[in-house]
PDB file of C-alpha atoms and ligand atoms in Angstrom:
ATOM      1  CA  UNK A   1       0.016  -0.071   0.011  1.00 65.00           C
ATOM      2  CA  UNK A   2       1.285   3.550  -0.877  1.00 71.00           C
ATOM      3  CA  UNK A   3       2.046   5.640   2.231  1.00 81.00           C
ATOM      4  CA  UNK A   4      -0.309   8.505   3.115  1.00 82.00           C
ATOM      5  CA  UNK A   5       0.746  11.705   1.381  1.00 82.00           C
ATOM      6  CA  UNK A   6       1.270  14.451   3.863  1.00 85.00           C
ATOM      7  CA  UNK A   7      -1.023  17.347   3.665  1.00 83.00           C
ATOM      8  CA  UNK A   8      -0.423  21.172   3.942  1.00 84.00           C
ATOM      9  CA  UNK A   9       3.302  22.314   3.920  1.00 88.00           C
ATOM     10  CA  UNK A  10       4.443  18.680   4.184  1.00 87.00           C
ATOM     11  CA  UNK A  11       3.276  18.146   0.625  1.00 88.00           C
ATOM     12  CA  UNK A  12       5.693  20.850  -0.624  1.00 90.00           C
ATOM     13  CA  UNK A  13       8.465  18.235   0.317  1.00 93.00           C
ATOM     14  CA  UNK A  14       7.310  15.948  -2.323  1.00 92.00           C
ATOM     15  CA  UNK A  15       7.212  18.646  -5.077  1.00 90.00           C
ATOM     16  CA  UNK A  16      10.939  19.399  -4.309  1.00 94.00           C
ATOM     17  CA  UNK A  17      11.849  15.688  -4.169  1.00 96.00           C
ATOM     18  CA  UNK A  18      10.028  15.085  -7.530  1.00 93.00           C
ATOM     19  CA  UNK A  19      12.252  17.630  -9.158  1.00 94.00           C
ATOM     20  CA  UNK A  20      15.391  16.051  -7.743  1.00 96.00           C
ATOM     21  CA  UNK A  21      14.020  12.682  -9.319  1.00 96.00           C
ATOM     22  CA  UNK A  22      13.732  14.522 -12.660  1.00 95.00           C
ATOM     23  CA  UNK A  23      17.262  15.905 -12.310  1.00 96.00           C
ATOM     24  CA  UNK A  24      18.524  12.413 -11.592  1.00 97.00           C
ATOM     25  CA  UNK A  25      17.047  11.130 -14.773  1.00 96.00           C
ATOM     26  CA  UNK A  26      18.991  13.731 -16.953  1.00 97.00           C
ATOM     27  CA  UNK A  27      22.020  12.572 -18.877  1.00 97.00           C
ATOM     28  CA  UNK A  28      23.864  15.662 -17.560  1.00 97.00           C
ATOM     29  CA  UNK A  29      22.440  15.172 -14.111  1.00 98.00           C
ATOM     30  CA  UNK A  30      24.041  17.496 -11.337  1.00 98.00           C
ATOM     31  CA  UNK A  31      23.473  14.688  -8.908  1.00 98.00           C
ATOM     32  CA  UNK A  32      21.507  11.356  -8.399  1.00 98.00           C
ATOM     33  CA  UNK A  33      19.077  11.202  -5.542  1.00 98.00           C
ATOM     34  CA  UNK A  34      17.867   7.638  -4.878  1.00 98.00           C
ATOM     35  CA  UNK A  35      15.308   8.665  -2.355  1.00 98.00           C
ATOM     36  CA  UNK A  36      13.697  11.030  -4.935  1.00 97.00           C
ATOM     37  CA  UNK A  37      13.712   8.286  -7.431  1.00 97.00           C
ATOM     38  CA  UNK A  38      12.128   6.036  -5.028  1.00 97.00           C
ATOM     39  CA  UNK A  39       9.367   8.584  -4.353  1.00 95.00           C
ATOM     40  CA  UNK A  40       8.557   8.916  -8.059  1.00 94.00           C
ATOM     41  CA  UNK A  41       8.553   4.981  -8.581  1.00 95.00           C
ATOM     42  CA  UNK A  42       6.287   4.566  -5.552  1.00 93.00           C
ATOM     43  CA  UNK A  43       3.658   7.288  -6.068  1.00 89.00           C
ATOM     44  CA  UNK A  44       4.290   8.648  -9.453  1.00 85.00           C
ATOM     45  CA  UNK A  45       5.370  12.157 -10.580  1.00 82.00           C
ATOM     46  CA  UNK A  46       1.926  13.563 -10.846  1.00 77.00           C
ATOM     47  CA  UNK A  47       0.861  12.524  -7.382  1.00 76.00           C
ATOM     48  CA  UNK A  48       3.945  14.276  -6.017  1.00 79.00           C
ATOM     49  CA  UNK A  49       3.293  17.449  -7.819  1.00 76.00           C
ATOM     50  CA  UNK A  50      -0.336  18.132  -6.959  1.00 73.00           C
ATOM     51  CA  UNK A  51      -1.777  18.805  -3.550  1.00 76.00           C
ATOM     52  CA  UNK A  52      -3.450  15.775  -2.014  1.00 77.00           C
ATOM     53  CA  UNK A  53      -6.927  17.161  -2.128  1.00 73.00           C
ATOM     54  CA  UNK A  54      -6.734  18.430  -5.745  1.00 72.00           C
ATOM     55  CA  UNK A  55      -8.009  15.190  -7.417  1.00 68.00           C
ATOM     56  CA  UNK A  56      -4.841  14.864  -9.596  1.00 64.00           C
ATOM     57  CA  UNK A  57      -5.259  18.220 -11.115  1.00 66.00           C
ATOM     58  CA  UNK A  58      -2.476  20.778 -11.884  1.00 64.00           C
ATOM     59  CA  UNK A  59       1.173  20.757 -10.899  1.00 62.00           C
ATOM     60  CA  UNK A  60       2.767  21.199 -14.267  1.00 70.00           C
ATOM     61  CA  UNK A  61       2.777  25.030 -14.269  1.00 74.00           C
ATOM     62  CA  UNK A  62       4.420  25.307 -10.874  1.00 76.00           C
ATOM     63  CA  UNK A  63       7.230  22.880 -11.792  1.00 80.00           C
ATOM     64  CA  UNK A  64       7.726  24.513 -15.256  1.00 80.00           C
ATOM     65  CA  UNK A  65       7.887  28.037 -13.735  1.00 81.00           C
ATOM     66  CA  UNK A  66      10.608  26.848 -11.326  1.00 85.00           C
ATOM     67  CA  UNK A  67      12.692  25.340 -14.010  1.00 89.00           C
ATOM     68  CA  UNK A  68      16.172  24.292 -12.740  1.00 94.00           C
ATOM     69  CA  UNK A  69      15.691  26.317  -9.538  1.00 94.00           C
ATOM     70  CA  UNK A  70      15.573  23.268  -7.196  1.00 95.00           C
ATOM     71  CA  UNK A  71      18.532  21.255  -8.612  1.00 97.00           C
ATOM     72  CA  UNK A  72      20.636  24.435  -8.487  1.00 97.00           C
ATOM     73  CA  UNK A  73      19.545  25.104  -4.902  1.00 97.00           C
ATOM     74  CA  UNK A  74      20.388  21.553  -3.983  1.00 98.00           C
ATOM     75  CA  UNK A  75      23.913  21.963  -5.336  1.00 98.00           C
ATOM     76  CA  UNK A  76      24.608  24.997  -3.271  1.00 98.00           C
ATOM     77  CA  UNK A  77      23.580  23.310  -0.047  1.00 98.00           C
ATOM     78  CA  UNK A  78      25.532  20.231  -0.979  1.00 98.00           C
ATOM     79  CA  UNK A  79      28.626  22.359  -1.505  1.00 98.00           C
ATOM     80  CA  UNK A  80      28.224  23.971   2.026  1.00 98.00           C
ATOM     81  CA  UNK A  81      27.958  20.502   3.557  1.00 98.00           C
ATOM     82  CA  UNK A  82      31.047  19.186   1.710  1.00 98.00           C
ATOM     83  CA  UNK A  83      33.161  22.354   2.334  1.00 97.00           C
ATOM     84  CA  UNK A  84      32.498  22.525   6.005  1.00 97.00           C
ATOM     85  CA  UNK A  85      32.465  18.866   6.565  1.00 98.00           C
ATOM     86  CA  UNK A  86      31.372  19.150  10.247  1.00 98.00           C
ATOM     87  CA  UNK A  87      30.687  16.024  12.304  1.00 98.00           C
ATOM     88  CA  UNK A  88      27.005  17.041  12.607  1.00 98.00           C
ATOM     89  CA  UNK A  89      24.597  18.399   9.887  1.00 98.00           C
ATOM     90  CA  UNK A  90      21.182  19.418  10.973  1.00 98.00           C
ATOM     91  CA  UNK A  91      18.619  19.838   8.170  1.00 98.00           C
ATOM     92  CA  UNK A  92      15.706  21.904   9.642  1.00 98.00           C
ATOM     93  CA  UNK A  93      12.465  20.931   7.759  1.00 97.00           C
ATOM     94  CA  UNK A  94      14.137  18.114   6.004  1.00 98.00           C
ATOM     95  CA  UNK A  95      11.144  16.734   4.247  1.00 97.00           C
ATOM     96  CA  UNK A  96      12.407  14.118   1.686  1.00 97.00           C
ATOM     97  CA  UNK A  97      16.016  15.395   1.835  1.00 98.00           C
ATOM     98  CA  UNK A  98      18.056  12.615   0.236  1.00 98.00           C
ATOM     99  CA  UNK A  99      21.518  13.723   1.394  1.00 98.00           C
ATOM    100  CA  UNK A 100      21.793  10.779   3.836  1.00 98.00           C
ATOM    101  CA  UNK A 101      21.427   8.464   0.752  1.00 98.00           C
ATOM    102  CA  UNK A 102      23.773  10.254  -1.709  1.00 98.00           C
ATOM    103  CA  UNK A 103      26.562  12.348   0.036  1.00 98.00           C
ATOM    104  CA  UNK A 104      29.864  10.976   0.928  1.00 97.00           C
ATOM    105  CA  UNK A 105      30.981  12.636   4.187  1.00 97.00           C
ATOM    106  CA  UNK A 106      33.880  12.018   6.518  1.00 98.00           C
ATOM    107  CA  UNK A 107      33.498   8.747   8.681  1.00 97.00           C
ATOM    108  CA  UNK A 108      31.516   9.583  11.855  1.00 97.00           C
ATOM    109  CA  UNK A 109      29.317  12.300  10.286  1.00 98.00           C
ATOM    110  CA  UNK A 110      25.755  12.293  11.571  1.00 98.00           C
ATOM    111  CA  UNK A 111      22.853  14.000   9.765  1.00 98.00           C
ATOM    112  CA  UNK A 112      19.970  14.999  11.824  1.00 98.00           C
ATOM    113  CA  UNK A 113      16.730  15.411   9.926  1.00 98.00           C
ATOM    114  CA  UNK A 114      14.068  17.589  11.688  1.00 98.00           C
ATOM    115  CA  UNK A 115      10.487  17.592  10.338  1.00 97.00           C
ATOM    116  CA  UNK A 116       6.968  16.977  11.545  1.00 96.00           C
ATOM    117  CA  UNK A 117       6.501  13.239  12.476  1.00 96.00           C
ATOM    118  CA  UNK A 118       4.032  12.616   9.581  1.00 95.00           C
ATOM    119  CA  UNK A 119       6.507  13.768   6.875  1.00 95.00           C
ATOM    120  CA  UNK A 120       9.379  11.694   8.434  1.00 97.00           C
ATOM    121  CA  UNK A 121       7.088   8.569   8.594  1.00 95.00           C
ATOM    122  CA  UNK A 122       6.292   9.207   4.872  1.00 95.00           C
ATOM    123  CA  UNK A 123       9.970   9.579   4.120  1.00 97.00           C
ATOM    124  CA  UNK A 124      10.840   6.368   6.040  1.00 97.00           C
ATOM    125  CA  UNK A 125       8.248   4.348   4.041  1.00 96.00           C
ATOM    126  CA  UNK A 126       9.592   5.673   0.761  1.00 96.00           C
ATOM    127  CA  UNK A 127      13.227   5.016   1.871  1.00 97.00           C
ATOM    128  CA  UNK A 128      12.597   1.345   2.754  1.00 97.00           C
ATOM    129  CA  UNK A 129      15.294  -0.817   1.144  1.00 97.00           C
ATOM    130  CA  UNK A 130      17.746   2.113   0.443  1.00 98.00           C
ATOM    131  CA  UNK A 131      21.103   1.992   1.903  1.00 98.00           C
ATOM    132  CA  UNK A 132      22.304   5.257   3.613  1.00 98.00           C
ATOM    133  CA  UNK A 133      25.638   6.583   2.744  1.00 98.00           C
ATOM    134  CA  UNK A 134      25.797   8.796   5.889  1.00 98.00           C
ATOM    135  CA  UNK A 135      24.523   7.967   9.373  1.00 98.00           C
ATOM    136  CA  UNK A 136      21.201   9.897   9.873  1.00 98.00           C
ATOM    137  CA  UNK A 137      18.511  10.326  12.583  1.00 98.00           C
ATOM    138  CA  UNK A 138      15.045  11.671  12.171  1.00 98.00           C
ATOM    139  CA  UNK A 139      13.773  14.047  14.682  1.00 98.00           C
ATOM    140  CA  UNK A 140      10.029  14.269  14.408  1.00 97.00           C
ATOM    141  CA  UNK A 141       8.764  17.570  15.803  1.00 97.00           C
ATOM    142  CA  UNK A 142       7.030  20.760  14.779  1.00 95.00           C
ATOM    143  CA  UNK A 143       9.626  23.594  14.556  1.00 95.00           C
ATOM    144  CA  UNK A 144       7.084  25.755  16.514  1.00 91.00           C
ATOM    145  CA  UNK A 145       7.701  23.528  19.511  1.00 95.00           C
ATOM    146  CA  UNK A 146      10.888  22.879  21.676  1.00 97.00           C
ATOM    147  CA  UNK A 147      12.787  21.370  18.846  1.00 98.00           C
ATOM    148  CA  UNK A 148      16.259  21.971  20.546  1.00 98.00           C
ATOM    149  CA  UNK A 149      15.194  19.643  23.400  1.00 98.00           C
ATOM    150  CA  UNK A 150      14.035  17.039  20.879  1.00 98.00           C
ATOM    151  CA  UNK A 151      17.264  17.324  18.906  1.00 98.00           C
ATOM    152  CA  UNK A 152      19.352  16.831  21.992  1.00 98.00           C
ATOM    153  CA  UNK A 153      17.223  13.895  22.900  1.00 98.00           C
ATOM    154  CA  UNK A 154      17.953  12.488  19.505  1.00 98.00           C
ATOM    155  CA  UNK A 155      21.835  12.482  20.149  1.00 98.00           C
ATOM    156  CA  UNK A 156      22.733  16.058  19.014  1.00 98.00           C
ATOM    157  CA  UNK A 157      25.674  17.464  20.870  1.00 98.00           C
ATOM    158  CA  UNK A 158      25.899  21.252  20.969  1.00 98.00           C
ATOM    159  CA  UNK A 159      29.630  21.187  21.777  1.00 98.00           C
ATOM    160  CA  UNK A 160      30.302  19.647  18.383  1.00 98.00           C
ATOM    161  CA  UNK A 161      30.560  21.893  15.230  1.00 98.00           C
ATOM    162  CA  UNK A 162      27.412  21.720  13.146  1.00 98.00           C
ATOM    163  CA  UNK A 163      26.372  22.598   9.675  1.00 98.00           C
ATOM    164  CA  UNK A 164      22.743  23.894   9.735  1.00 98.00           C
ATOM    165  CA  UNK A 165      20.683  23.719   6.447  1.00 98.00           C
ATOM    166  CA  UNK A 166      17.659  25.998   6.161  1.00 98.00           C
ATOM    167  CA  UNK A 167      16.628  24.963   2.622  1.00 97.00           C
ATOM    168  CA  UNK A 168      13.045  25.435   1.456  1.00 95.00           C
ATOM    169  CA  UNK A 169      11.866  26.475   4.941  1.00 96.00           C
ATOM    170  CA  UNK A 170      12.045  30.110   5.751  1.00 95.00           C
ATOM    171  CA  UNK A 171       9.290  31.220   3.211  1.00 93.00           C
ATOM    172  CA  UNK A 172       6.783  29.101   5.222  1.00 93.00           C
ATOM    173  CA  UNK A 173       7.477  31.006   8.533  1.00 94.00           C
ATOM    174  CA  UNK A 174       6.249  34.330   9.938  1.00 94.00           C
ATOM    175  CA  UNK A 175       9.266  36.757  10.570  1.00 95.00           C
ATOM    176  CA  UNK A 176       9.105  36.141  14.360  1.00 96.00           C
ATOM    177  CA  UNK A 177       9.249  32.432  13.958  1.00 96.00           C
ATOM    178  CA  UNK A 178      12.257  32.826  11.610  1.00 96.00           C
ATOM    179  CA  UNK A 179      14.014  35.011  14.367  1.00 97.00           C
ATOM    180  CA  UNK A 180      13.292  32.491  17.082  1.00 97.00           C
ATOM    181  CA  UNK A 181      14.648  29.604  14.869  1.00 98.00           C
ATOM    182  CA  UNK A 182      17.875  31.562  14.206  1.00 98.00           C
ATOM    183  CA  UNK A 183      18.199  32.428  17.971  1.00 98.00           C
ATOM    184  CA  UNK A 184      17.857  28.790  18.871  1.00 98.00           C
ATOM    185  CA  UNK A 185      20.117  27.290  16.333  1.00 98.00           C
ATOM    186  CA  UNK A 186      22.804  30.051  17.162  1.00 98.00           C
ATOM    187  CA  UNK A 187      22.695  28.979  20.872  1.00 98.00           C
ATOM    188  CA  UNK A 188      23.312  25.361  19.741  1.00 98.00           C
ATOM    189  CA  UNK A 189      26.301  26.184  17.614  1.00 98.00           C
ATOM    190  CA  UNK A 190      29.841  25.446  18.772  1.00 98.00           C
ATOM    191  CA  UNK A 191      32.708  27.383  17.176  1.00 98.00           C
ATOM    192  CA  UNK A 192      33.375  25.982  13.816  1.00 98.00           C
ATOM    193  CA  UNK A 193      29.727  25.702  12.969  1.00 98.00           C
ATOM    194  CA  UNK A 194      28.107  26.847   9.713  1.00 98.00           C
ATOM    195  CA  UNK A 195      24.688  27.775   8.516  1.00 98.00           C
ATOM    196  CA  UNK A 196      23.242  28.045   4.987  1.00 98.00           C
ATOM    197  CA  UNK A 197      20.016  29.797   4.279  1.00 97.00           C
ATOM    198  CA  UNK A 198      17.748  30.790   1.289  1.00 95.00           C
ATOM    199  CA  UNK A 199      16.232  34.212   1.141  1.00 92.00           C
ATOM    200  CA  UNK A 200      13.606  35.345  -1.354  1.00 89.00           C
ATOM    201  CA  UNK A 201      13.125  39.009  -2.162  1.00 82.00           C
ATOM    202  CA  UNK A 202       9.404  38.717  -2.662  1.00 82.00           C
ATOM    203  CA  UNK A 203       6.369  36.431  -2.189  1.00 83.00           C
ATOM    204  CA  UNK A 204       7.482  33.416  -4.402  1.00 84.00           C
ATOM    205  CA  UNK A 205       3.822  32.378  -4.864  1.00 83.00           C
ATOM    206  CA  UNK A 206       2.959  35.742  -6.248  1.00 81.00           C
ATOM    207  CA  UNK A 207       6.118  35.606  -8.530  1.00 81.00           C
ATOM    208  CA  UNK A 208       4.892  32.209  -9.876  1.00 81.00           C
ATOM    209  CA  UNK A 209       1.306  33.279 -10.460  1.00 79.00           C
ATOM    210  CA  UNK A 210       2.510  36.484 -12.207  1.00 78.00           C
ATOM    211  CA  UNK A 211       4.479  34.382 -14.567  1.00 77.00           C
ATOM    212  CA  UNK A 212       2.140  31.450 -15.280  1.00 75.00           C
ATOM    213  CA  UNK A 213      -1.248  32.127 -13.800  1.00 73.00           C
ATOM    214  CA  UNK A 214      -2.858  29.753 -11.399  1.00 75.00           C
ATOM    215  CA  UNK A 215      -3.739  26.041 -10.887  1.00 80.00           C
ATOM    216  CA  UNK A 216      -4.467  23.944  -7.779  1.00 82.00           C
ATOM    217  CA  UNK A 217      -0.755  23.602  -6.890  1.00 81.00           C
ATOM    218  CA  UNK A 218       0.041  27.196  -7.164  1.00 82.00           C
ATOM    219  CA  UNK A 219      -3.017  28.104  -5.225  1.00 84.00           C
ATOM    220  CA  UNK A 220      -1.937  25.714  -2.361  1.00 84.00           C
ATOM    221  CA  UNK A 221       1.617  27.045  -2.468  1.00 83.00           C
ATOM    222  CA  UNK A 222       0.214  30.572  -2.138  1.00 84.00           C
ATOM    223  CA  UNK A 223      -1.787  29.576   0.834  1.00 86.00           C
ATOM    224  CA  UNK A 224       1.276  28.096   2.470  1.00 87.00           C
ATOM    225  CA  UNK A 225       3.762  30.981   1.984  1.00 87.00           C
ATOM    226  CA  UNK A 226       4.434  33.302   4.896  1.00 90.00           C
ATOM    227  CA  UNK A 227       6.647  36.351   5.514  1.00 91.00           C
ATOM    228  CA  UNK A 228      10.091  34.658   5.854  1.00 91.00           C
ATOM    229  CA  UNK A 229      13.034  36.343   7.701  1.00 93.00           C
ATOM    230  CA  UNK A 230      12.677  40.086   8.548  1.00 92.00           C
ATOM    231  CA  UNK A 231      15.954  41.106   6.841  1.00 92.00           C
ATOM    232  CA  UNK A 232      18.374  40.167   4.186  1.00 92.00           C
ATOM    233  CA  UNK A 233      20.921  37.459   5.196  1.00 91.00           C
ATOM    234  CA  UNK A 234      23.879  39.846   5.592  1.00 88.00           C
ATOM    235  CA  UNK A 235      22.149  41.742   8.316  1.00 94.00           C
ATOM    236  CA  UNK A 236      19.985  38.861   9.609  1.00 96.00           C
ATOM    237  CA  UNK A 237      22.850  36.416  10.142  1.00 97.00           C
ATOM    238  CA  UNK A 238      25.155  39.194  11.182  1.00 96.00           C
ATOM    239  CA  UNK A 239      22.820  40.291  14.012  1.00 96.00           C
ATOM    240  CA  UNK A 240      23.437  36.856  15.736  1.00 97.00           C
ATOM    241  CA  UNK A 241      27.277  36.979  15.277  1.00 97.00           C
ATOM    242  CA  UNK A 242      27.440  34.802  12.147  1.00 98.00           C
ATOM    243  CA  UNK A 243      30.190  35.875   9.729  1.00 97.00           C
ATOM    244  CA  UNK A 244      29.119  35.802   6.222  1.00 97.00           C
ATOM    245  CA  UNK A 245      31.268  33.629   3.746  1.00 97.00           C
ATOM    246  CA  UNK A 246      29.248  33.698   0.537  1.00 96.00           C
ATOM    247  CA  UNK A 247      26.098  35.429  -0.726  1.00 95.00           C
ATOM    248  CA  UNK A 248      24.974  34.486  -4.234  1.00 97.00           C
ATOM    249  CA  UNK A 249      21.745  34.139  -6.126  1.00 95.00           C
ATOM    250  CA  UNK A 250      20.198  31.262  -7.872  1.00 96.00           C
ATOM    251  CA  UNK A 251      20.464  33.151 -11.110  1.00 95.00           C
ATOM    252  CA  UNK A 252      24.372  33.237 -10.609  1.00 96.00           C
ATOM    253  CA  UNK A 253      24.541  29.722  -9.548  1.00 97.00           C
ATOM    254  CA  UNK A 254      22.434  28.584 -12.450  1.00 96.00           C
ATOM    255  CA  UNK A 255      24.708  30.268 -14.979  1.00 95.00           C
ATOM    256  CA  UNK A 256      27.863  28.842 -13.200  1.00 97.00           C
ATOM    257  CA  UNK A 257      26.352  25.375 -13.553  1.00 97.00           C
ATOM    258  CA  UNK A 258      25.465  25.818 -17.264  1.00 97.00           C
ATOM    259  CA  UNK A 259      21.725  25.828 -16.553  1.00 96.00           C
ATOM    260  CA  UNK A 260      19.153  28.376 -17.806  1.00 94.00           C
ATOM    261  CA  UNK A 261      17.885  30.941 -15.400  1.00 92.00           C
ATOM    262  CA  UNK A 262      14.512  29.665 -14.062  1.00 89.00           C
ATOM    263  CA  UNK A 263      11.500  31.522 -15.736  1.00 86.00           C
ATOM    264  CA  UNK A 264      10.265  33.066 -12.545  1.00 87.00           C
ATOM    265  CA  UNK A 265      13.774  34.538 -12.031  1.00 90.00           C
ATOM    266  CA  UNK A 266      14.193  35.972 -15.511  1.00 86.00           C
ATOM    267  CA  UNK A 267      15.405  39.572 -14.999  1.00 84.00           C
ATOM    268  CA  UNK A 268      13.879  40.516 -18.402  1.00 83.00           C
ATOM    269  CA  UNK A 269      10.473  39.666 -17.040  1.00 81.00           C
ATOM    270  CA  UNK A 270      11.052  41.334 -13.646  1.00 80.00           C
ATOM    271  CA  UNK A 271      11.594  37.954 -12.094  1.00 85.00           C
ATOM    272  CA  UNK A 272      12.092  37.298  -8.397  1.00 88.00           C
ATOM    273  CA  UNK A 273      15.571  36.848  -6.936  1.00 88.00           C
ATOM    274  CA  UNK A 274      16.456  34.114  -4.511  1.00 93.00           C
ATOM    275  CA  UNK A 275      19.666  34.527  -2.503  1.00 94.00           C
ATOM    276  CA  UNK A 276      21.707  31.688  -1.141  1.00 97.00           C
ATOM    277  CA  UNK A 277      23.919  32.552   1.738  1.00 97.00           C
ATOM    278  CA  UNK A 278      26.302  30.762   4.156  1.00 98.00           C
ATOM    279  CA  UNK A 279      28.114  31.915   7.260  1.00 98.00           C
ATOM    280  CA  UNK A 280      30.175  30.559  10.014  1.00 98.00           C
ATOM    281  CA  UNK A 281      31.059  31.287  13.722  1.00 95.00           C
TER     282      UNK A 281
HETATM  283  C1  SAM B   1       9.546  22.681   0.493  1.00 52.96           C
HETATM  284  S1  SAM B   1       9.790  21.418   1.725  1.00 52.96           S
HETATM  285  C2  SAM B   1      11.506  21.467   1.836  1.00 52.96           C
HETATM  286  C3  SAM B   1      12.063  20.141   2.355  1.00 52.96           C
HETATM  287  C4  SAM B   1      13.596  19.913   2.209  1.00 52.96           C
HETATM  288  N1  SAM B   1      14.335  20.941   2.922  1.00 52.96           N
HETATM  289  C5  SAM B   1      14.116  19.927   0.758  1.00 52.96           C
HETATM  290  O1  SAM B   1      14.590  21.039   0.277  1.00 52.96           O
HETATM  291  O2  SAM B   1      13.781  19.060   0.083  1.00 52.96           O
HETATM  292  C6  SAM B   1       9.263  22.242   3.216  1.00 52.96           C
HETATM  293  C7  SAM B   1       9.384  21.369   4.471  1.00 52.96           C
HETATM  294  O3  SAM B   1       9.143  22.224   5.621  1.00 52.96           O
HETATM  295  C8  SAM B   1       8.563  21.466   6.644  1.00 52.96           C
HETATM  296  N2  SAM B   1       8.010  22.389   7.551  1.00 52.96           N
HETATM  297  C9  SAM B   1       7.357  23.623   7.379  1.00 52.96           C
HETATM  298  N3  SAM B   1       7.010  24.082   8.494  1.00 52.96           N
HETATM  299  C10 SAM B   1       7.348  23.223   9.457  1.00 52.96           C
HETATM  300  C11 SAM B   1       7.269  23.241  10.904  1.00 52.96           C
HETATM  301  N4  SAM B   1       6.690  24.234  11.513  1.00 52.96           N
HETATM  302  N5  SAM B   1       7.837  22.261  11.582  1.00 52.96           N
HETATM  303  C12 SAM B   1       8.524  21.206  10.985  1.00 52.96           C
HETATM  304  N6  SAM B   1       8.666  21.133   9.649  1.00 52.96           N
HETATM  305  C13 SAM B   1       8.008  22.172   8.934  1.00 52.96           C
HETATM  306  C14 SAM B   1       7.484  20.654   5.838  1.00 52.96           C
HETATM  307  O4  SAM B   1       7.014  19.587   6.570  1.00 52.96           O
HETATM  308  C15 SAM B   1       8.230  20.250   4.585  1.00 52.96           C
HETATM  309  O5  SAM B   1       8.846  19.092   4.700  1.00 52.96           O
END
């Protein structure tokens, strides 16, 4: 029996993963994500791309508008993990993150994947039979609750340098929740830690519907998007003592990887900009 597809913001994890599956099938693939491929094999691409209550309608416009955005973003966050090579990696809002099934990290590395229990249960069902390449532990909790306590209970050690990934998360949070998240992860960060974030310069759902109109997937995406961080990463991360190492955009990274700029980011069509930033302390 196919596992129950998570509703609400949990569904967005499937959209992202389906795009990593599509990337994995390309002859010039930037990476191969076995978890994403297992998702598409198990439930099909269309089921991953439409909201669970949309009766199988829509999805194509949202993925077309995003173009190569998600594979390009994935490569940035992969590079941060590889370059910092800390003993702990914490993926906040991990969804169907496949890094534990495809990255090669130094022996002893542990990846902690934090997301709500129903999304992690779905992920575990999809991952059945896959062999991890990195040790990993799921921490099932809502990030509005006391996730630092849950993370520690799951074996996380705040004395050990950690790389934090906030990928595909901040747009779903009100500004004060984003601030609280940053405060909490900063408190848990030993010297030598790193953080990588994504920052969108406007409401991404509005940017998508401006470019391609609306369908059930875009309508659901628009319902889920919130404010995001209250400031640009330079000031936001700096205000908590993080030293910025890199601040780039998806447009720049797409060009560097030889991929077209995603339609929603096309500067000739007043496209949105998504920044990718990383910092250390
Ligand atoms: C777009 S997906 C990104 C998943 C993953 N980071 C990736 O890039 O593949 C957004 C994820 O955020 C998670 N999420 C959103 N709000 C959350 C919250 N309050 N607590 C825990 N997880 C949350 C959802 O469950 C979902 O898995």
